[in-house]
Amino acid sequence: MANTVLKVEGMTCGHCVSSVEKAVKNAGASGKVDLASKKVTVDYDETKVSLDAVKAAIEDQGYDVV
Ligand SMILES: [Cu+2]
């Protein structure tokens, strides 16, 4: 398993947190958002899930991975 912390801009409330966590989950990974620091901790199996796919899933929801 791999673990990466992404910085994500545009999250402002609990709805954003759940949208991002859901997007990460739908991409096949597990995400935990820290709203105050705008960080998303992503746990994933790098043999099955690419980090680019996780980032794309977050951006598809309208947030920016920086
Ligand atoms: Cu929000």
CSV table of N, CA and C and ligand atoms in Angstrom, one decimal:
chain,number,residue,atom,x,y,z
A,1,MET,N,0.8,-1.2,0.0
A,1,MET,CA,0.0,0.0,0.0
A,1,MET,C,0.9,1.2,0.0
A,2,ALA,N,0.4,2.2,-0.7
A,2,ALA,CA,1.1,3.5,-0.8
A,2,ALA,C,0.3,4.5,0.0
A,3,ASN,N,1.0,5.6,0.4
A,3,ASN,CA,0.3,6.6,1.2
A,3,ASN,C,0.8,8.0,0.6
A,4,THR,N,-0.1,8.8,0.2
A,4,THR,CA,0.4,10.1,-0.3
A,4,THR,C,-0.5,11.2,0.2
A,5,VAL,N,0.0,12.3,0.5
A,5,VAL,CA,-0.8,13.5,0.9
A,5,VAL,C,-0.9,14.5,-0.2
A,6,LEU,N,-2.1,14.8,-0.6
A,6,LEU,CA,-2.3,15.7,-1.7
A,6,LEU,C,-2.8,17.1,-1.1
A,7,LYS,N,-2.4,18.2,-1.7
A,7,LYS,CA,-2.9,19.5,-1.3
A,7,LYS,C,-4.0,19.8,-2.3
A,8,VAL,N,-5.2,20.0,-1.8
A,8,VAL,CA,-6.4,20.3,-2.7
A,8,VAL,C,-7.0,21.6,-2.3
A,9,GLU,N,-7.1,22.5,-3.4
A,9,GLU,CA,-7.7,23.8,-3.2
A,9,GLU,C,-9.2,23.7,-3.5
A,10,GLY,N,-10.0,24.6,-2.9
A,10,GLY,CA,-11.4,24.7,-3.2
A,10,GLY,C,-12.4,24.1,-2.3
A,11,MET,N,-11.8,23.4,-1.3
A,11,MET,CA,-12.7,22.7,-0.3
A,11,MET,C,-13.1,23.7,0.8
A,12,THR,N,-14.4,23.9,1.0
A,12,THR,CA,-14.8,24.9,2.0
A,12,THR,C,-15.7,24.4,3.1
A,13,CYS,N,-16.3,23.3,2.9
A,13,CYS,CA,-17.2,22.8,4.0
A,13,CYS,C,-17.3,21.3,4.0
A,14,GLY,N,-18.2,20.8,4.8
A,14,GLY,CA,-18.4,19.4,5.0
A,14,GLY,C,-18.8,18.7,3.7
A,15,HIS,N,-19.6,19.4,2.9
A,15,HIS,CA,-20.0,18.9,1.7
A,15,HIS,C,-18.8,18.6,0.7
A,16,CYS,N,-17.9,19.6,0.7
A,16,CYS,CA,-16.7,19.4,-0.1
A,16,CYS,C,-15.9,18.2,0.4
A,17,VAL,N,-15.8,18.1,1.7
A,17,VAL,CA,-15.0,17.0,2.3
A,17,VAL,C,-15.6,15.6,1.8
A,18,SER,N,-17.0,15.5,1.9
A,18,SER,CA,-17.6,14.3,1.5
A,18,SER,C,-17.5,14.0,0.0
A,19,SER,N,-17.6,15.1,-0.8
A,19,SER,CA,-17.4,15.0,-2.2
A,19,SER,C,-16.0,14.4,-2.6
A,20,VAL,N,-15.0,15.0,-2.0
A,20,VAL,CA,-13.6,14.6,-2.3
A,20,VAL,C,-13.4,13.2,-1.8
A,21,GLU,N,-13.8,12.9,-0.6
A,21,GLU,CA,-13.6,11.5,0.0
A,21,GLU,C,-14.3,10.5,-0.9
A,22,LYS,N,-15.5,10.8,-1.4
A,22,LYS,CA,-16.3,9.9,-2.2
A,22,LYS,C,-15.6,9.7,-3.6
A,23,ALA,N,-15.0,10.8,-4.1
A,23,ALA,CA,-14.3,10.7,-5.4
A,23,ALA,C,-13.1,9.8,-5.3
A,24,VAL,N,-12.4,10.0,-4.2
A,24,VAL,CA,-11.2,9.1,-4.0
A,24,VAL,C,-11.6,7.7,-3.8
A,25,LYS,N,-12.7,7.4,-3.1
A,25,LYS,CA,-13.2,6.1,-2.9
A,25,LYS,C,-13.6,5.5,-4.3
A,26,ASN,N,-14.3,6.3,-5.1
A,26,ASN,CA,-14.7,5.8,-6.4
A,26,ASN,C,-13.5,5.5,-7.3
A,27,ALA,N,-12.4,6.1,-7.0
A,27,ALA,CA,-11.2,5.8,-7.8
A,27,ALA,C,-10.5,4.6,-7.3
A,28,GLY,N,-11.0,4.0,-6.3
A,28,GLY,CA,-10.4,2.8,-5.8
A,28,GLY,C,-9.4,2.9,-4.6
A,29,ALA,N,-9.4,4.1,-4.1
A,29,ALA,CA,-8.5,4.4,-3.0
A,29,ALA,C,-9.3,4.8,-1.7
A,30,SER,N,-8.5,5.1,-0.7
A,30,SER,CA,-9.2,5.6,0.5
A,30,SER,C,-8.6,7.0,0.9
A,31,GLY,N,-9.5,7.9,1.1
A,31,GLY,CA,-9.1,9.3,1.3
A,31,GLY,C,-9.6,9.8,2.6
A,32,LYS,N,-8.8,10.6,3.3
A,32,LYS,CA,-9.2,11.3,4.5
A,32,LYS,C,-8.8,12.8,4.3
A,33,VAL,N,-9.8,13.6,4.4
A,33,VAL,CA,-9.6,15.1,4.2
A,33,VAL,C,-9.4,15.8,5.5
A,34,ASP,N,-8.4,16.7,5.5
A,34,ASP,CA,-8.3,17.6,6.6
A,34,ASP,C,-8.6,19.0,6.1
A,35,LEU,N,-9.8,19.5,6.4
A,35,LEU,CA,-10.2,20.7,5.8
A,35,LEU,C,-9.4,21.9,6.1
A,36,ALA,N,-8.9,22.0,7.4
A,36,ALA,CA,-8.2,23.1,7.9
A,36,ALA,C,-6.9,23.3,7.1
A,37,SER,N,-6.2,22.2,6.8
A,37,SER,CA,-4.9,22.3,6.1
A,37,SER,C,-5.0,22.0,4.7
A,38,LYS,N,-6.3,21.8,4.2
A,38,LYS,CA,-6.5,21.5,2.8
A,38,LYS,C,-5.7,20.3,2.3
A,39,LYS,N,-5.6,19.3,3.1
A,39,LYS,CA,-4.8,18.2,2.7
A,39,LYS,C,-5.7,16.9,2.7
A,40,VAL,N,-5.4,16.1,1.7
A,40,VAL,CA,-6.1,14.8,1.6
A,40,VAL,C,-5.1,13.7,1.7
A,41,THR,N,-5.2,12.9,2.7
A,41,THR,CA,-4.3,11.7,2.8
A,41,THR,C,-5.0,10.6,2.1
A,42,VAL,N,-4.2,10.1,1.1
A,42,VAL,CA,-4.7,9.0,0.2
A,42,VAL,C,-3.9,7.7,0.5
A,43,ASP,N,-4.7,6.7,0.8
A,43,ASP,CA,-4.1,5.3,0.9
A,43,ASP,C,-4.6,4.5,-0.3
A,44,TYR,N,-3.6,3.9,-1.0
A,44,TYR,CA,-4.0,3.1,-2.2
A,44,TYR,C,-3.0,2.0,-2.5
A,45,ASP,N,-3.5,1.1,-3.2
A,45,ASP,CA,-2.7,0.0,-3.7
A,45,ASP,C,-2.1,0.4,-5.0
A,46,GLU,N,-0.8,0.7,-5.0
A,46,GLU,CA,-0.2,1.2,-6.2
A,46,GLU,C,-0.1,0.2,-7.4
A,47,THR,N,-0.4,-1.1,-7.1
A,47,THR,CA,-0.4,-2.1,-8.2
A,47,THR,C,-1.8,-2.0,-8.9
A,48,LYS,N,-2.8,-1.4,-8.3
A,48,LYS,CA,-4.1,-1.4,-8.8
A,48,LYS,C,-4.6,0.0,-9.2
A,49,VAL,N,-4.2,1.0,-8.5
A,49,VAL,CA,-4.7,2.3,-8.6
A,49,VAL,C,-3.6,3.3,-8.9
A,50,SER,N,-3.8,4.1,-9.9
A,50,SER,CA,-2.7,5.1,-10.2
A,50,SER,C,-3.1,6.4,-9.5
A,51,LEU,N,-2.1,7.1,-9.0
A,51,LEU,CA,-2.3,8.4,-8.3
A,51,LEU,C,-2.9,9.4,-9.2
A,52,ASP,N,-2.6,9.3,-10.5
A,52,ASP,CA,-3.2,10.2,-11.5
A,52,ASP,C,-4.7,10.1,-11.6
A,53,ALA,N,-5.1,8.8,-11.5
A,53,ALA,CA,-6.6,8.6,-11.5
A,53,ALA,C,-7.3,9.2,-10.3
A,54,VAL,N,-6.6,9.1,-9.2
A,54,VAL,CA,-7.2,9.7,-7.9
A,54,VAL,C,-7.3,11.2,-8.1
A,55,LYS,N,-6.2,11.8,-8.6
A,55,LYS,CA,-6.2,13.2,-8.8
A,55,LYS,C,-7.2,13.7,-9.8
A,56,ALA,N,-7.4,12.9,-10.9
A,56,ALA,CA,-8.4,13.2,-11.9
A,56,ALA,C,-9.8,13.2,-11.3
A,57,ALA,N,-10.0,12.2,-10.4
A,57,ALA,CA,-11.3,12.0,-9.8
A,57,ALA,C,-11.7,13.2,-8.9
A,58,ILE,N,-10.7,13.7,-8.2
A,58,ILE,CA,-10.9,14.9,-7.4
A,58,ILE,C,-11.1,16.1,-8.2
A,59,GLU,N,-10.4,16.3,-9.3
A,59,GLU,CA,-10.5,17.4,-10.2
A,59,GLU,C,-11.9,17.4,-10.9
A,60,ASP,N,-12.3,16.2,-11.2
A,60,ASP,CA,-13.7,16.0,-11.8
A,60,ASP,C,-14.8,16.6,-11.0
A,61,GLN,N,-14.5,16.6,-9.6
A,61,GLN,CA,-15.5,17.2,-8.7
A,61,GLN,C,-15.4,18.7,-8.6
A,62,GLY,N,-14.5,19.3,-9.3
A,62,GLY,CA,-14.3,20.7,-9.3
A,62,GLY,C,-13.3,21.3,-8.4
A,63,TYR,N,-12.5,20.4,-7.8
A,63,TYR,CA,-11.4,20.9,-6.9
A,63,TYR,C,-10.1,20.8,-7.6
A,64,ASP,N,-9.1,21.6,-7.1
A,64,ASP,CA,-7.8,21.7,-7.8
A,64,ASP,C,-6.8,21.0,-6.9
A,65,VAL,N,-6.1,20.0,-7.5
A,65,VAL,CA,-5.0,19.3,-6.8
A,65,VAL,C,-3.8,20.1,-7.2
A,66,VAL,N,-3.1,20.6,-6.1
A,66,VAL,CA,-1.9,21.5,-6.4
A,66,VAL,C,-0.6,20.9,-6.0
B,1,CU,CU,-18.3,22.7,0.4
